[in-house]
mmCIF file of C-alpha atoms in Angstrom:
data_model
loop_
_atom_site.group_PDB
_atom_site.id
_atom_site.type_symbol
_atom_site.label_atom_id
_atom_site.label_comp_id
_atom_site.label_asym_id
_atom_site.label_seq_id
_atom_site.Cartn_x
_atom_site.Cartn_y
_atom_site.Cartn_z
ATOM 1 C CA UNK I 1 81.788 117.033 7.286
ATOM 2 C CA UNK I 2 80.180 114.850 5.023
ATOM 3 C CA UNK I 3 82.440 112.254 5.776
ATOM 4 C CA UNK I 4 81.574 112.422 9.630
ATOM 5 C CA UNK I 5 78.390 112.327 8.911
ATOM 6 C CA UNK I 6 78.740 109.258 6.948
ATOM 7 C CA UNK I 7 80.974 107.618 9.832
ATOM 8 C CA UNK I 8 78.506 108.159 12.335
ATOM 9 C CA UNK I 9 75.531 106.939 10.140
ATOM 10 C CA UNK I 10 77.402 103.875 9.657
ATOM 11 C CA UNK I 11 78.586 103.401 13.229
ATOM 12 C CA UNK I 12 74.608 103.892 14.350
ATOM 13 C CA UNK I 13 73.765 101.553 12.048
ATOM 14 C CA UNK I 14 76.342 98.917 12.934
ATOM 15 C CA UNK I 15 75.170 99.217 16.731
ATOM 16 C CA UNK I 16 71.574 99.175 16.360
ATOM 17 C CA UNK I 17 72.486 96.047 13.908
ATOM 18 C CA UNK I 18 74.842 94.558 16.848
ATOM 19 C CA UNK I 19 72.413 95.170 19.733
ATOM 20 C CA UNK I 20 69.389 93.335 17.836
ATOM 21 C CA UNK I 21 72.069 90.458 17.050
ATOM 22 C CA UNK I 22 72.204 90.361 21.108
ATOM 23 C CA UNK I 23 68.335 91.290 21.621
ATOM 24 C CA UNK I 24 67.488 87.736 19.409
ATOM 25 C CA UNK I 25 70.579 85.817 21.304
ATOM 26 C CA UNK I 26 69.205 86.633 24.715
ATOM 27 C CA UNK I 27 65.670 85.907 24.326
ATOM 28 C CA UNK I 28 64.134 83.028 25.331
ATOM 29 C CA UNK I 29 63.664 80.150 22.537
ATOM 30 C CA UNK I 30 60.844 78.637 22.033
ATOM 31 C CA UNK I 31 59.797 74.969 22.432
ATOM 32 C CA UNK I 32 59.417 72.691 19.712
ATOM 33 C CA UNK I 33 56.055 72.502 18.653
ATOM 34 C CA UNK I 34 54.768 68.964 19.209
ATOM 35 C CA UNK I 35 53.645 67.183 15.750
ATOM 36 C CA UNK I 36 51.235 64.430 15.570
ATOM 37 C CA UNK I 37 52.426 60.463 15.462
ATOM 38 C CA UNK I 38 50.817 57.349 14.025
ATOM 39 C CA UNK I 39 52.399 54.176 15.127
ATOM 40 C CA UNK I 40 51.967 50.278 16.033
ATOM 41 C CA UNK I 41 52.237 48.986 19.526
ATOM 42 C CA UNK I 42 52.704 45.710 21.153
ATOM 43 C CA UNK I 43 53.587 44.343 24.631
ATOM 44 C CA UNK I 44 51.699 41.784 27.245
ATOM 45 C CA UNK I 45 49.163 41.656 29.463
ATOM 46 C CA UNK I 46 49.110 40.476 33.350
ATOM 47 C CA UNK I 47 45.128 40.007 33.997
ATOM 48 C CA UNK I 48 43.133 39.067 37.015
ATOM 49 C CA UNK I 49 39.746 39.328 38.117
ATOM 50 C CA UNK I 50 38.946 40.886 40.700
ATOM 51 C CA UNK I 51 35.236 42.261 42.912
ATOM 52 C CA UNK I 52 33.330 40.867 45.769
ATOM 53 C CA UNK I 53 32.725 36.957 43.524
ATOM 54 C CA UNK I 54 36.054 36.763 42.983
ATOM 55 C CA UNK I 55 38.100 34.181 45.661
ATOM 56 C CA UNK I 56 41.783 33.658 46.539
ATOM 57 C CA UNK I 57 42.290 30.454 44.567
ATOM 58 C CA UNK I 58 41.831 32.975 41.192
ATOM 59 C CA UNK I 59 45.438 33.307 39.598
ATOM 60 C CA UNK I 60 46.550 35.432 36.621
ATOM 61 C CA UNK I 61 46.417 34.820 32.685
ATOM 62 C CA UNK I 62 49.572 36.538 30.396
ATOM 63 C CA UNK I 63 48.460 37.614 27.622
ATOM 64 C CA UNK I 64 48.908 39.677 24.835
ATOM 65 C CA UNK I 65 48.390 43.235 23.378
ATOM 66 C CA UNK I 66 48.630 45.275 20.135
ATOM 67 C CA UNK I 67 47.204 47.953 17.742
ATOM 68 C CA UNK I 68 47.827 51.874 16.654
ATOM 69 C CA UNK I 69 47.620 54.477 18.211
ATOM 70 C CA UNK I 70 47.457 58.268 17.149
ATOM 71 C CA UNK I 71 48.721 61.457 19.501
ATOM 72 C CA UNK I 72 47.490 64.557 18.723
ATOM 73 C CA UNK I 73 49.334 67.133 20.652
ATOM 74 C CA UNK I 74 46.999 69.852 21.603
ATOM 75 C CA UNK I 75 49.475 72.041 23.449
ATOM 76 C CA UNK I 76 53.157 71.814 24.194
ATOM 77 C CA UNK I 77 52.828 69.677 27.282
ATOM 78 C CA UNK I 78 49.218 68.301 26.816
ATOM 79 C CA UNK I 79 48.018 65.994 23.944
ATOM 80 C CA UNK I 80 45.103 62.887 23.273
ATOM 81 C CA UNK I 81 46.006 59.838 22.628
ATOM 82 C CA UNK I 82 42.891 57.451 21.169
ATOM 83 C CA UNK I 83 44.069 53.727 20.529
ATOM 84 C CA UNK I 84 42.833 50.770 18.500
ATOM 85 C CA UNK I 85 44.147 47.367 20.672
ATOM 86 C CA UNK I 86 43.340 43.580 20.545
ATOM 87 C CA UNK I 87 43.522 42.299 24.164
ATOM 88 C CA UNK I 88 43.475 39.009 25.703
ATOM 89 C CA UNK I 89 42.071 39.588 29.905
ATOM 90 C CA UNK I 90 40.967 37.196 32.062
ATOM 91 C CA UNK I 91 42.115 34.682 35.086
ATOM 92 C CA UNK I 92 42.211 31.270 35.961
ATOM 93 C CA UNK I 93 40.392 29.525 38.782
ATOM 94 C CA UNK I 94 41.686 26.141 39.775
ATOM 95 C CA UNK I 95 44.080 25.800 36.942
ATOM 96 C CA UNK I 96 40.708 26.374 34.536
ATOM 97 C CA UNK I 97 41.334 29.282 32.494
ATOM 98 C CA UNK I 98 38.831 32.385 32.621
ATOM 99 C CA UNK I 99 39.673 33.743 28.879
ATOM 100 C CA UNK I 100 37.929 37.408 27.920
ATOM 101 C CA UNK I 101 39.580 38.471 24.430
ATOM 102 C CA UNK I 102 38.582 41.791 23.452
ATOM 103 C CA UNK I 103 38.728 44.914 20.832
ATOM 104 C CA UNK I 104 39.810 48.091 23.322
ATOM 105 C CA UNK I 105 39.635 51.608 22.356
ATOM 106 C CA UNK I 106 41.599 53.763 25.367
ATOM 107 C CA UNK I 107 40.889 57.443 24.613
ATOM 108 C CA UNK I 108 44.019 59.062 26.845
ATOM 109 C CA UNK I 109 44.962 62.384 27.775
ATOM 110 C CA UNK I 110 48.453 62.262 27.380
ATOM 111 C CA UNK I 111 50.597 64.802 29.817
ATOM 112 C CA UNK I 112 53.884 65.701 29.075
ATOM 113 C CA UNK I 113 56.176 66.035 32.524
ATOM 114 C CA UNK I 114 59.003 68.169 30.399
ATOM 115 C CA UNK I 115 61.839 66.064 31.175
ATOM 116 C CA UNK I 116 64.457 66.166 28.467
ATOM 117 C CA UNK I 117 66.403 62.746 29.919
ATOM 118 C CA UNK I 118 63.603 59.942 28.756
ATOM 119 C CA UNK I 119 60.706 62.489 27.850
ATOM 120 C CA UNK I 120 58.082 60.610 30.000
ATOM 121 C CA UNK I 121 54.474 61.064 29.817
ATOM 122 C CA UNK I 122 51.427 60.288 32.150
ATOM 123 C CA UNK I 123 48.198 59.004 30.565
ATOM 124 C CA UNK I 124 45.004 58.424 31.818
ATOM 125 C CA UNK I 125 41.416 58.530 30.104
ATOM 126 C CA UNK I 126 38.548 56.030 29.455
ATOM 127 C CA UNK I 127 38.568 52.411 27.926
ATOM 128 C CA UNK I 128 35.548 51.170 26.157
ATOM 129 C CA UNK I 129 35.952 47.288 25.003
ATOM 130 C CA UNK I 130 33.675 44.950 22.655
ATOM 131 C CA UNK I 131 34.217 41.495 23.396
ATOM 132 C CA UNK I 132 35.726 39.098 20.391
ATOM 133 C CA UNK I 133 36.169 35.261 21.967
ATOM 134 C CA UNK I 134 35.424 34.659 25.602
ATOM 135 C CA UNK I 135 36.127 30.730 27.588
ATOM 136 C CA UNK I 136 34.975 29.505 31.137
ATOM 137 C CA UNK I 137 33.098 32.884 31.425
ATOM 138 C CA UNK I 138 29.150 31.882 31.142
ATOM 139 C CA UNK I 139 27.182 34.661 29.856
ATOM 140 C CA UNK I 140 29.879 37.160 28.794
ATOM 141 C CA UNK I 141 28.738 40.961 28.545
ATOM 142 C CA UNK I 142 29.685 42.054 25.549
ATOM 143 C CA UNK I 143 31.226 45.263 26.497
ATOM 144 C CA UNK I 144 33.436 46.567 29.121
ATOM 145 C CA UNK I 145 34.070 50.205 30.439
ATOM 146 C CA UNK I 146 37.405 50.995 31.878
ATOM 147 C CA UNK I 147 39.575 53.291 33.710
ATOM 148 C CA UNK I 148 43.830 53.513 32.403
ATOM 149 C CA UNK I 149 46.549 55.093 34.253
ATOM 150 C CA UNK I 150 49.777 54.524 33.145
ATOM 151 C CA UNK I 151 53.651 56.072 32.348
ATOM 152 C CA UNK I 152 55.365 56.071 28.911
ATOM 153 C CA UNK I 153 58.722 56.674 28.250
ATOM 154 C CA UNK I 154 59.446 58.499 24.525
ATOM 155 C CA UNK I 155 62.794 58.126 23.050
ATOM 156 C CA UNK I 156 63.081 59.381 19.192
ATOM 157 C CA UNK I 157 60.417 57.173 17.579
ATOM 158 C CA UNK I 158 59.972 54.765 20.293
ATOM 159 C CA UNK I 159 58.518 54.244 23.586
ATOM 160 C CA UNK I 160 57.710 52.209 26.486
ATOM 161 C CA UNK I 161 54.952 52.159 28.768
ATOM 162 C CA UNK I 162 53.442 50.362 31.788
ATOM 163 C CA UNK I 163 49.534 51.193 32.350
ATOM 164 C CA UNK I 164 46.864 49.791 34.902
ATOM 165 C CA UNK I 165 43.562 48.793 33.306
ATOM 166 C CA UNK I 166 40.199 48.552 36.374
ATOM 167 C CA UNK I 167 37.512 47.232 34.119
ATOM 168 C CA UNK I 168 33.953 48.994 35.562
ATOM 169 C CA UNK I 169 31.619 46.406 34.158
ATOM 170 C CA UNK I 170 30.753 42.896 35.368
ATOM 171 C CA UNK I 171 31.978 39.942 32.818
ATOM 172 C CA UNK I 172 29.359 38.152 32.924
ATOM 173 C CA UNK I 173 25.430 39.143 34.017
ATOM 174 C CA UNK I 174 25.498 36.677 36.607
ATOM 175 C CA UNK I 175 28.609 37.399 39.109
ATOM 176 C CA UNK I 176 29.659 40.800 39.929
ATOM 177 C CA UNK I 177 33.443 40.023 39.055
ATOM 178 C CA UNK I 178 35.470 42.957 36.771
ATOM 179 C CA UNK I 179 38.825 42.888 35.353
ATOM 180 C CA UNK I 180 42.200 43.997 36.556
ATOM 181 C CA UNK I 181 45.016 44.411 34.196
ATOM 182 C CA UNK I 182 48.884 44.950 34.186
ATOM 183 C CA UNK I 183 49.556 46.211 30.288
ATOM 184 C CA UNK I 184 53.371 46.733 29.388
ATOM 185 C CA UNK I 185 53.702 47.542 25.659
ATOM 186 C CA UNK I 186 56.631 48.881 23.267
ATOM 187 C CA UNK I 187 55.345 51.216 20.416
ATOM 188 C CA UNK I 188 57.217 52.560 17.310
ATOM 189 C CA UNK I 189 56.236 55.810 15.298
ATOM 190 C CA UNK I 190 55.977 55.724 11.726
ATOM 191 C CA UNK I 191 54.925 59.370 11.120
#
């Protein structure tokens, strides 16, 4: 009898051990949580001008872009992303350039669509900008508010993006022009 008894002891055990085995296997995993990056980013800039002063003979200025960035996931799909960028805006009008260089903070809400192919992101959020060199713009403001949309692809440690800068605030206190800028930039993680 003892023997039985010790049979089906071990047989319970062995089942309850086998069906919590299955219980873990068939329960949903979790997703990994997000950690925070650091990195460097780079690219160029496609600027215009654009408002009621500007005319049709304005054409576009490349230029260039760079700085760190830092995203702070806050949940799994749903992060900020503040930025610290030198960026070179402007136009040109007649063939004379129209040259607004500038330090850029973007503070972006960075939304995670899910997708496991190329992980891609949508940010949007405020740019606030403090004017380093200006040319052919007579009495610069000094700062510039902004609005950035844009979509970043992550791949491990790397990404690309394409963003749309509308600048808010007039360039200069005497025409009621604002800037309009194409940014494509490549950024690499670090941490």
């Amino acid at each position: 009898m003892e023997k039985l008894t010790g049979m089906i002891g071990c047989c319970c055990l062995l089942l309850l051990g086998s069906t919590s085995a299955m219980a873990d296997e068939s329960a949903p995993t979790a997703l990994p949580v997000p950690i925070p990056r650091l990195g460097v980013e780079a690219g160029f800039t496609l600027g215009n001008l654009t408002g009621p002063g500007v005319s049709d003979v304005f054409g576009s200025r490349l230029g260039v872009e760079g700085g760190f960035y830092l995203n702070l996931p806050l949940e799994t799909f749903f992060g900020f992303q503040p930025e610290i960028l030198y960026v070179q805006k402007g136009g040109k009008l007649n063939g004379d350039l129209y040259q607004l260089d500038y330090l850029e903070v973007p503070l972006l809400l960075d939304f995670s669509l899910g997708m496991p192919v190329f992980n891609p992101d949508i940010l949007i959020g405020p740019c606030v900008d403090d004017i380093l060199a200006t040319e052919g713009v007579p009495d610069a403001n000094h700062f510039d508010i902004g609005l950035m949309a844009g979509l970043q692809l992550n791949f491990s440690g790397f990404f690309v993006s394409g963003r749309y800068e509308l600048g808010l605030t007039n360039v200069s206190t005497d025409q009621n022009i604002q800037t309009d800028t194409w940014i494509f930039m490549a950024g690499l993680s670090y941490i």
